[in-house]
Amino acid sequence: MVTREQYGTLPDGAGVEVFTLANAGGVEVRAITFGGIITSIVTPDRAGVPGDIVLGHDTLAPYLDQTTYFGALVGRHANRIARARFPLDGREYRLTANEGVNHLHRGTKGFDKRLWDAALVRTPGGDGVAFSRTSPAGEEGYPGTLRVRVQYVLSS
């Protein structure tokens, strides 16, 4: 089962939704359209007591300024790119430096700080949500347009 609710509002007025995926085994996964962030995964322990096993926040506000990437989709690259540049096909690309002279995970506004489109999905393995967005050529200095789709499905 998947439900969809309002989670909060961004400073520009755009709404952020939360999708809750639940199954008969008592597992529940919550993910928001801001950053494709998984905000919680509640699962029963061996005694059957449910508990949240994800470091996350209960409201949108802490995610707006966080630098920890809790549960988020970070961007085109995870880790550091030294001196915020790389060569490709004989050309040097300069990325946004956001960790001194280096590029870390995403630059200044990576995938974790962007609003994603969302759609409910049904698969043979279970129901879920698909988040998608297009990262245009030049975003944070990266070449080429990148279309991204991430699907979270919780098995029945």
Coordinates of N, CA, C and O in Angstrom, one line a residue:
M1 N 0.8 -1.2 0.0 CA 0.0 0.0 0.0 C 0.9 1.2 0.0 O 1.9 1.3 0.7
V2 N 0.5 2.2 -0.8 CA 1.2 3.5 -0.8 C 0.2 4.6 -0.6 O -0.9 4.7 -1.2
T3 N 0.6 5.6 0.3 CA -0.3 6.8 0.5 C 0.6 8.0 0.2 O 1.8 7.9 0.2
R4 N -0.1 9.1 -0.1 CA 0.6 10.3 -0.5 C -0.1 11.5 0.2 O -1.3 11.6 0.3
E5 N 0.8 12.3 0.9 CA 0.3 13.4 1.7 C 1.2 14.6 1.5 O 2.3 14.5 1.1
Q6 N 0.7 15.7 2.0 CA 1.5 17.0 2.0 C 2.5 16.9 3.2 O 2.1 16.4 4.2
Y7 N 3.7 17.2 2.9 CA 4.8 17.1 4.0 C 5.2 18.5 4.5 O 5.6 18.7 5.6
G8 N 5.2 19.5 3.6 CA 5.6 20.8 3.9 C 5.7 21.7 2.7 O 5.3 21.3 1.6
T9 N 6.2 22.9 2.9 CA 6.2 23.9 1.8 C 7.6 24.5 1.8 O 8.2 24.9 2.8
L10 N 8.2 24.6 0.6 CA 9.5 25.2 0.4 C 9.4 26.7 0.5 O 8.3 27.3 0.3
P11 N 10.5 27.4 0.7 CA 10.4 28.9 0.8 C 9.8 29.6 -0.4 O 9.2 30.6 -0.3
D12 N 9.9 28.9 -1.6 CA 9.4 29.5 -2.8 C 7.9 29.2 -3.0 O 7.3 29.6 -4.0
G13 N 7.3 28.5 -2.0 CA 5.9 28.2 -2.0 C 5.5 26.8 -2.6 O 4.4 26.4 -2.6
A14 N 6.5 26.1 -3.2 CA 6.3 24.8 -3.8 C 6.0 23.8 -2.7 O 6.6 23.8 -1.6
G15 N 5.0 22.9 -2.9 CA 4.7 21.9 -1.9 C 5.6 20.7 -2.0 O 6.0 20.3 -3.1
V16 N 5.8 20.1 -0.9 CA 6.6 18.9 -0.8 C 5.7 17.8 -0.3 O 5.0 18.0 0.7
E17 N 5.7 16.6 -1.0 CA 4.8 15.5 -0.6 C 5.7 14.4 0.1 O 6.9 14.3 -0.2
V18 N 5.0 13.6 0.9 CA 5.6 12.4 1.5 C 4.8 11.2 1.0 O 3.5 11.3 0.9
F19 N 5.5 10.2 0.6 CA 4.9 8.9 0.2 C 5.2 7.9 1.3 O 6.4 7.8 1.7
T20 N 4.2 7.2 1.7 CA 4.4 6.2 2.7 C 4.1 4.8 2.1 O 3.0 4.6 1.6
L21 N 5.1 3.9 2.1 CA 5.0 2.6 1.6 C 4.8 1.7 2.8 O 5.7 1.8 3.7
A22 N 3.9 0.8 2.8 CA 3.7 -0.1 3.9 C 3.3 -1.5 3.4 O 2.7 -1.6 2.4
N23 N 3.8 -2.5 4.2 CA 3.4 -3.9 3.8 C 2.8 -4.6 5.0 O 2.8 -4.1 6.1
A24 N 2.3 -5.8 4.8 CA 1.7 -6.6 5.8 C 2.6 -7.1 6.9 O 2.2 -7.4 8.0
G25 N 3.9 -7.0 6.6 CA 4.9 -7.4 7.6 C 5.2 -6.4 8.7 O 6.1 -6.5 9.5
G26 N 4.5 -5.2 8.6 CA 4.8 -4.1 9.5 C 5.9 -3.2 9.2 O 6.3 -2.4 10.0
V27 N 6.4 -3.3 7.9 CA 7.5 -2.4 7.5 C 6.8 -1.2 6.8 O 5.9 -1.3 6.1
E28 N 7.4 0.0 7.1 CA 6.9 1.3 6.6 C 8.1 2.1 6.2 O 9.0 2.3 6.9
V29 N 8.0 2.6 4.9 CA 9.1 3.5 4.4 C 8.4 4.8 4.0 O 7.4 4.8 3.3
R30 N 9.1 5.9 4.4 CA 8.6 7.2 4.1 C 9.6 8.0 3.3 O 10.8 8.0 3.7
A31 N 9.2 8.5 2.1 CA 10.2 9.3 1.3 C 9.5 10.6 0.8 O 8.3 10.5 0.5
I32 N 10.2 11.6 0.7 CA 9.7 12.9 0.3 C 10.2 13.4 -1.1 O 11.3 12.9 -1.5
T33 N 9.4 14.2 -1.7 CA 9.8 14.7 -3.0 C 11.0 15.7 -3.0 O 11.6 16.0 -4.0
F34 N 11.3 16.3 -1.8 CA 12.4 17.1 -1.7 C 13.7 16.3 -1.5 O 13.8 15.5 -0.5
G35 N 14.5 16.2 -2.5 CA 15.8 15.5 -2.4 C 15.6 14.0 -2.6 O 16.6 13.2 -2.5
G36 N 14.3 13.5 -2.8 CA 14.1 12.0 -2.9 C 14.5 11.4 -1.6 O 14.9 10.2 -1.5
I37 N 14.4 12.1 -0.5 CA 14.9 11.7 0.8 C 14.0 10.7 1.5 O 12.8 10.8 1.5
I38 N 14.7 9.6 1.9 CA 14.0 8.6 2.8 C 14.1 9.1 4.2 O 15.1 9.3 4.8
T39 N 12.9 9.5 4.7 CA 12.9 10.1 6.0 C 12.8 9.1 7.2 O 13.2 9.4 8.3
S40 N 12.2 7.9 6.9 CA 12.2 6.9 7.9 C 11.9 5.5 7.3 O 11.3 5.4 6.2
I41 N 12.4 4.5 8.0 CA 12.1 3.1 7.7 C 11.8 2.5 9.1 O 12.6 2.4 9.9
V42 N 10.5 2.2 9.2 CA 10.1 1.5 10.5 C 9.9 0.1 10.2 O 9.3 -0.4 9.3
T43 N 10.6 -0.8 11.0 CA 10.5 -2.2 10.9 C 10.5 -2.9 12.2 O 11.1 -2.3 13.2
P44 N 9.8 -4.0 12.3 CA 9.8 -4.7 13.6 C 11.1 -5.3 13.9 O 11.8 -5.8 13.0
D45 N 11.5 -5.3 15.2 CA 12.7 -6.0 15.6 C 12.4 -7.5 15.8 O 11.3 -7.9 15.6
R46 N 13.3 -8.3 16.3 CA 13.1 -9.7 16.4 C 12.0 -10.0 17.4 O 11.4 -11.1 17.4
A47 N 11.6 -9.1 18.3 CA 10.5 -9.3 19.3 C 9.2 -8.7 18.7 O 8.2 -8.8 19.4
G48 N 9.3 -8.2 17.5 CA 8.1 -7.6 16.9 C 7.8 -6.2 17.2 O 6.8 -5.6 16.8
V49 N 8.7 -5.5 17.9 CA 8.5 -4.1 18.3 C 9.0 -3.3 17.2 O 10.2 -3.3 16.8
P50 N 8.1 -2.4 16.6 CA 8.6 -1.5 15.5 C 9.5 -0.4 16.0 O 9.3 0.1 17.1
G51 N 10.5 -0.1 15.1 CA 11.4 1.0 15.4 C 11.9 1.6 14.1 O 12.0 0.9 13.1
D52 N 12.2 2.9 14.2 CA 12.7 3.6 13.0 C 14.2 3.4 12.9 O 15.0 3.6 13.9
I53 N 14.7 2.9 11.8 CA 16.1 2.5 11.7 C 16.9 3.5 10.8 O 18.0 3.3 10.4
V54 N 16.3 4.7 10.5 CA 16.9 5.7 9.6 C 17.2 7.0 10.4 O 16.3 7.4 11.2
L55 N 18.4 7.5 10.3 CA 18.6 8.9 10.8 C 17.9 9.9 9.9 O 18.1 9.9 8.7
G56 N 17.0 10.6 10.5 CA 16.2 11.5 9.7 C 15.5 12.5 10.6 O 15.6 12.6 11.8
H57 N 14.6 13.3 10.0 CA 13.9 14.4 10.7 C 12.4 14.1 10.4 O 12.0 13.5 9.4
D58 N 11.6 14.6 11.4 CA 10.1 14.5 11.3 C 9.4 15.6 10.5 O 8.3 15.4 10.1
T59 N 10.1 16.7 10.2 CA 9.6 17.8 9.5 C 10.5 18.2 8.4 O 11.7 17.9 8.3
L60 N 10.0 19.0 7.4 CA 10.8 19.5 6.3 C 11.9 20.5 6.7 O 13.0 20.4 6.1
A61 N 11.7 21.4 7.6 CA 12.6 22.4 7.9 C 14.1 22.0 8.1 O 15.0 22.6 7.5
P62 N 14.4 21.0 8.9 CA 15.8 20.6 9.1 C 16.4 20.1 7.8 O 17.7 20.3 7.7
Y63 N 15.7 19.6 6.8 CA 16.3 19.1 5.6 C 16.7 20.3 4.7 O 17.6 20.1 3.9
L64 N 16.1 21.4 4.9 CA 16.4 22.6 4.0 C 17.8 23.1 4.1 O 18.5 23.5 3.2
D65 N 18.4 23.0 5.4 CA 19.7 23.5 5.6 C 20.7 22.4 6.0 O 21.9 22.7 6.2
Q66 N 20.3 21.2 6.1 CA 21.2 20.1 6.5 C 22.4 19.9 5.5 O 22.2 20.1 4.3
T67 N 23.5 19.5 6.1 CA 24.7 19.2 5.2 C 25.1 17.8 5.4 O 26.2 17.4 4.9
T68 N 24.3 17.0 6.0 CA 24.6 15.6 6.4 C 24.1 14.6 5.3 O 24.5 13.4 5.4
Y69 N 23.3 15.0 4.4 CA 22.8 14.1 3.4 C 21.9 12.9 3.9 O 21.8 11.9 3.3
F70 N 21.3 13.1 5.1 CA 20.5 12.0 5.7 C 19.5 11.5 4.6 O 18.6 12.3 4.2
G71 N 19.6 10.3 4.2 CA 18.6 9.6 3.3 C 18.4 10.2 2.0 O 17.5 9.9 1.3
A72 N 19.3 11.1 1.5 CA 19.1 11.9 0.3 C 19.8 11.2 -0.9 O 20.7 10.5 -0.8
L73 N 19.3 11.6 -2.1 CA 20.0 11.4 -3.4 C 20.9 12.6 -3.6 O 20.5 13.7 -3.7
V74 N 22.2 12.3 -3.6 CA 23.2 13.4 -3.6 C 23.4 14.1 -4.9 O 23.6 15.3 -4.9
G75 N 23.5 13.4 -6.0 CA 23.7 14.1 -7.2 C 24.4 13.2 -8.2 O 24.5 12.0 -8.1
R76 N 25.1 13.9 -9.2 CA 25.7 13.1 -10.3 C 27.0 12.4 -9.8 O 27.4 11.5 -10.5
H77 N 27.5 12.8 -8.7 CA 28.7 12.2 -8.2 C 28.7 12.1 -6.7 O 28.3 13.0 -6.0
A78 N 29.1 11.0 -6.1 CA 29.2 10.8 -4.7 C 30.7 10.7 -4.3 O 31.4 9.9 -4.9
N79 N 31.2 11.6 -3.4 CA 32.5 11.7 -3.0 C 33.1 13.0 -3.5 O 32.4 13.9 -3.9
R80 N 34.4 13.2 -3.4 CA 35.1 14.4 -3.8 C 35.7 14.3 -5.2 O 36.2 13.3 -5.6
I81 N 35.7 15.4 -5.9 CA 36.4 15.6 -7.1 C 37.5 16.7 -6.8 O 37.1 17.9 -6.5
A82 N 38.7 16.3 -6.8 CA 39.8 17.2 -6.5 C 39.8 18.4 -7.4 O 39.7 18.3 -8.6
R83 N 40.0 19.6 -6.7 CA 40.1 20.9 -7.4 C 38.9 21.2 -8.3 O 39.0 22.0 -9.2
A84 N 37.8 20.5 -8.0 CA 36.5 20.7 -8.7 C 36.6 20.8 -10.2 O 36.0 21.6 -10.9
R85 N 37.4 19.8 -10.8 CA 37.5 19.8 -12.2 C 37.9 18.4 -12.7 O 38.5 17.6 -11.9
F86 N 37.5 18.1 -13.9 CA 37.9 16.8 -14.5 C 38.0 16.9 -16.0 O 37.3 17.7 -16.6
P87 N 38.8 16.0 -16.6 CA 38.9 16.0 -18.1 C 38.0 15.0 -18.7 O 37.8 13.9 -18.1
L88 N 37.4 15.3 -19.8 CA 36.5 14.4 -20.5 C 36.6 14.7 -22.0 O 36.4 15.8 -22.4
D89 N 37.1 13.7 -22.8 CA 37.2 13.9 -24.3 C 38.0 15.1 -24.6 O 37.6 15.9 -25.5
G90 N 39.1 15.3 -23.9 CA 40.0 16.4 -24.3 C 39.6 17.7 -23.8 O 40.3 18.7 -24.1
R91 N 38.5 17.8 -23.0 CA 38.1 19.1 -22.5 C 38.1 19.0 -21.0 O 37.7 18.0 -20.4
E92 N 38.4 20.2 -20.3 CA 38.4 20.2 -18.9 C 37.0 20.8 -18.5 O 36.7 21.9 -19.0
Y93 N 36.3 20.2 -17.5 CA 35.1 20.7 -17.0 C 35.4 21.2 -15.6 O 36.0 20.5 -14.8
R94 N 34.9 22.4 -15.3 CA 35.1 23.0 -13.9 C 33.7 22.9 -13.2 O 32.7 23.4 -13.7
L95 N 33.7 22.3 -12.1 CA 32.5 22.1 -11.3 C 32.5 23.2 -10.2 O 33.5 23.8 -9.9
T96 N 31.3 23.3 -9.5 CA 31.2 24.1 -8.4 C 32.0 23.6 -7.2 O 31.8 22.5 -6.8
A97 N 32.8 24.4 -6.7 CA 33.6 24.1 -5.5 C 32.8 24.4 -4.3 O 32.3 25.5 -4.1
N98 N 32.6 23.4 -3.4 CA 31.7 23.6 -2.2 C 32.4 23.0 -1.0 O 31.8 22.9 0.1
E99 N 33.6 22.5 -1.1 CA 34.4 22.1 0.0 C 35.8 22.6 -0.2 O 36.7 21.9 -0.7
G100 N 36.1 23.8 0.2 CA 37.3 24.5 -0.2 C 37.5 24.5 -1.7 O 36.6 25.1 -2.4
V101 N 38.5 24.0 -2.2 CA 38.7 24.0 -3.7 C 38.1 22.7 -4.4 O 38.2 22.6 -5.6
N102 N 37.6 21.8 -3.6 CA 37.0 20.6 -4.1 C 35.5 20.6 -4.3 O 34.8 21.5 -3.8
H103 N 35.1 19.7 -5.1 CA 33.6 19.5 -5.3 C 33.2 18.2 -4.5 O 33.8 17.2 -4.7
L104 N 32.3 18.4 -3.6 CA 31.8 17.3 -2.8 C 30.4 16.9 -3.1 O 29.5 17.8 -3.0
H105 N 30.2 15.7 -3.5 CA 28.9 15.1 -3.7 C 28.0 15.8 -4.8 O 27.5 15.2 -5.6
R106 N 27.8 17.1 -4.6 CA 26.8 17.7 -5.4 C 27.0 19.1 -5.8 O 26.3 19.7 -6.6
G107 N 28.0 19.8 -5.3 CA 28.1 21.2 -5.5 C 27.3 22.0 -4.5 O 27.0 21.5 -3.4
T108 N 26.9 23.2 -4.8 CA 26.1 24.0 -3.9 C 24.6 23.7 -3.8 O 24.0 23.9 -2.8
K109 N 24.1 23.2 -4.9 CA 22.6 22.8 -4.9 C 22.5 21.5 -5.7 O 22.2 21.5 -6.9
G110 N 22.7 20.4 -5.0 CA 22.6 19.1 -5.7 C 21.2 18.5 -5.7 O 20.3 19.2 -5.4
F111 N 21.2 17.2 -6.0 CA 19.9 16.6 -6.1 C 19.2 16.6 -4.8 O 17.9 16.5 -4.7
D112 N 19.9 16.6 -3.7 CA 19.3 16.6 -2.3 C 18.6 17.9 -2.0 O 17.9 17.9 -1.0
K113 N 18.8 18.9 -2.8 CA 18.2 20.2 -2.5 C 17.2 20.6 -3.6 O 16.9 21.8 -3.8
R114 N 16.8 19.6 -4.3 CA 15.9 19.9 -5.4 C 14.6 19.2 -5.3 O 14.5 18.1 -4.7
L115 N 13.5 19.7 -5.8 CA 12.2 19.1 -5.8 C 12.1 18.1 -6.9 O 12.4 18.5 -8.1
W116 N 11.7 16.9 -6.6 CA 11.6 15.8 -7.6 C 10.1 15.6 -8.0 O 9.2 15.8 -7.2
D117 N 9.9 15.2 -9.3 CA 8.6 14.8 -9.7 C 8.3 13.4 -9.1 O 9.3 12.6 -8.9
A118 N 7.1 13.0 -8.9 CA 6.8 11.7 -8.3 C 5.6 11.1 -8.9 O 4.6 11.8 -9.4
A119 N 5.6 9.8 -9.0 CA 4.5 9.0 -9.6 C 4.4 7.7 -8.8 O 5.4 7.1 -8.5
L120 N 3.2 7.2 -8.6 CA 3.0 5.9 -7.9 C 3.3 4.9 -9.0 O 3.0 5.0 -10.2
V121 N 3.9 3.8 -8.5 CA 4.3 2.7 -9.4 C 3.7 1.4 -8.8 O 3.7 1.2 -7.6
R122 N 3.4 0.5 -9.7 CA 3.0 -0.9 -9.4 C 3.9 -1.8 -10.1 O 4.1 -1.7 -11.3
T123 N 4.6 -2.7 -9.4 CA 5.5 -3.7 -10.0 C 5.0 -5.1 -9.5 O 4.3 -5.2 -8.5
P124 N 5.5 -6.1 -10.2 CA 5.2 -7.5 -9.7 C 5.7 -7.7 -8.3 O 5.1 -8.5 -7.6
G125 N 6.7 -7.0 -7.9 CA 7.3 -7.2 -6.5 C 6.6 -6.4 -5.5 O 6.8 -6.6 -4.3
G126 N 5.8 -5.4 -5.8 CA 5.1 -4.6 -4.8 C 4.8 -3.2 -5.4 O 5.2 -2.8 -6.5
D127 N 4.2 -2.3 -4.6 CA 3.9 -1.0 -5.0 C 5.0 0.0 -4.4 O 5.6 -0.3 -3.5
G128 N 5.0 1.2 -5.1 CA 6.0 2.1 -4.6 C 5.8 3.5 -5.3 O 4.8 3.8 -5.7
V129 N 6.9 4.2 -5.3 CA 7.0 5.6 -5.8 C 8.2 5.7 -6.7 O 9.3 5.2 -6.3
A130 N 8.1 6.4 -7.8 CA 9.2 6.7 -8.6 C 9.4 8.2 -8.6 O 8.5 9.0 -8.9
F131 N 10.6 8.6 -8.3 CA 11.0 10.1 -8.3 C 11.8 10.3 -9.6 O 12.7 9.4 -9.9
S132 N 11.6 11.4 -10.2 CA 12.4 11.7 -11.4 C 12.7 13.2 -11.5 O 11.9 14.0 -10.9
R133 N 13.8 13.5 -12.2 CA 14.1 14.9 -12.5 C 15.1 15.0 -13.6 O 15.8 14.0 -13.9
T134 N 15.2 16.1 -14.3 CA 16.2 16.3 -15.3 C 17.2 17.3 -14.8 O 16.8 18.4 -14.4
S135 N 18.4 16.9 -14.9 CA 19.6 17.8 -14.5 C 20.1 18.3 -15.9 O 20.7 17.6 -16.6
P136 N 19.9 19.6 -16.1 CA 20.3 20.2 -17.4 C 21.8 20.3 -17.6 O 22.5 20.4 -16.6
A137 N 22.3 20.3 -18.8 CA 23.7 20.5 -19.1 C 24.2 21.8 -18.4 O 23.4 22.8 -18.5
G138 N 25.3 21.7 -17.7 CA 25.8 22.9 -17.1 C 25.5 23.0 -15.6 O 26.1 23.8 -14.9
E139 N 24.5 22.2 -15.1 CA 24.1 22.3 -13.7 C 25.3 21.9 -12.9 O 25.8 20.8 -13.0
E140 N 25.7 22.8 -12.0 CA 26.9 22.6 -11.1 C 28.2 22.3 -11.9 O 29.2 21.9 -11.4
G141 N 28.1 22.6 -13.2 CA 29.3 22.5 -14.1 C 29.4 21.2 -14.9 O 30.3 21.1 -15.7
Y142 N 28.5 20.3 -14.7 CA 28.5 19.0 -15.3 C 28.1 19.1 -16.8 O 27.1 19.9 -17.1
P143 N 28.8 18.4 -17.7 CA 28.4 18.4 -19.1 C 27.1 17.5 -19.3 O 26.9 16.6 -18.6
G144 N 26.4 17.8 -20.3 CA 25.3 16.9 -20.8 C 24.1 16.9 -19.9 O 24.2 17.2 -18.7
T145 N 22.9 16.7 -20.5 CA 21.7 16.6 -19.7 C 21.5 15.2 -19.2 O 21.8 14.2 -19.9
L146 N 21.1 15.1 -17.9 CA 21.0 13.8 -17.3 C 19.5 13.7 -16.8 O 19.0 14.5 -16.1
R147 N 18.8 12.6 -17.3 CA 17.5 12.3 -16.8 C 17.6 11.2 -15.8 O 18.1 10.1 -16.1
V148 N 17.1 11.5 -14.6 CA 17.3 10.5 -13.5 C 15.9 10.0 -13.0 O 14.9 10.8 -12.9
R149 N 15.8 8.7 -12.7 CA 14.6 8.1 -12.2 C 15.0 7.2 -11.1 O 15.9 6.3 -11.3
V150 N 14.5 7.4 -9.9 CA 14.8 6.5 -8.8 C 13.4 5.9 -8.3 O 12.5 6.7 -8.1
Q151 N 13.4 4.6 -8.1 CA 12.2 3.9 -7.7 C 12.4 3.2 -6.4 O 13.3 2.5 -6.2
Y152 N 11.5 3.5 -5.5 CA 11.4 2.9 -4.2 C 10.2 2.0 -4.2 O 9.1 2.4 -4.4
V153 N 10.4 0.7 -4.0 CA 9.3 -0.3 -4.0 C 9.5 -1.2 -2.7 O 10.6 -1.6 -2.4
L154 N 8.4 -1.4 -2.0 CA 8.4 -2.2 -0.8 C 7.6 -3.5 -1.2 O 6.5 -3.4 -1.6
S155 N 8.3 -4.6 -1.0 CA 7.7 -5.9 -1.4 C 6.5 -6.2 -0.4 O 6.5 -5.8 0.7
S156 N 5.6 -6.9 -0.9 CA 4.4 -7.3 -0.1 C 4.8 -8.2 0.9 O 4.7 -8.5 1.9

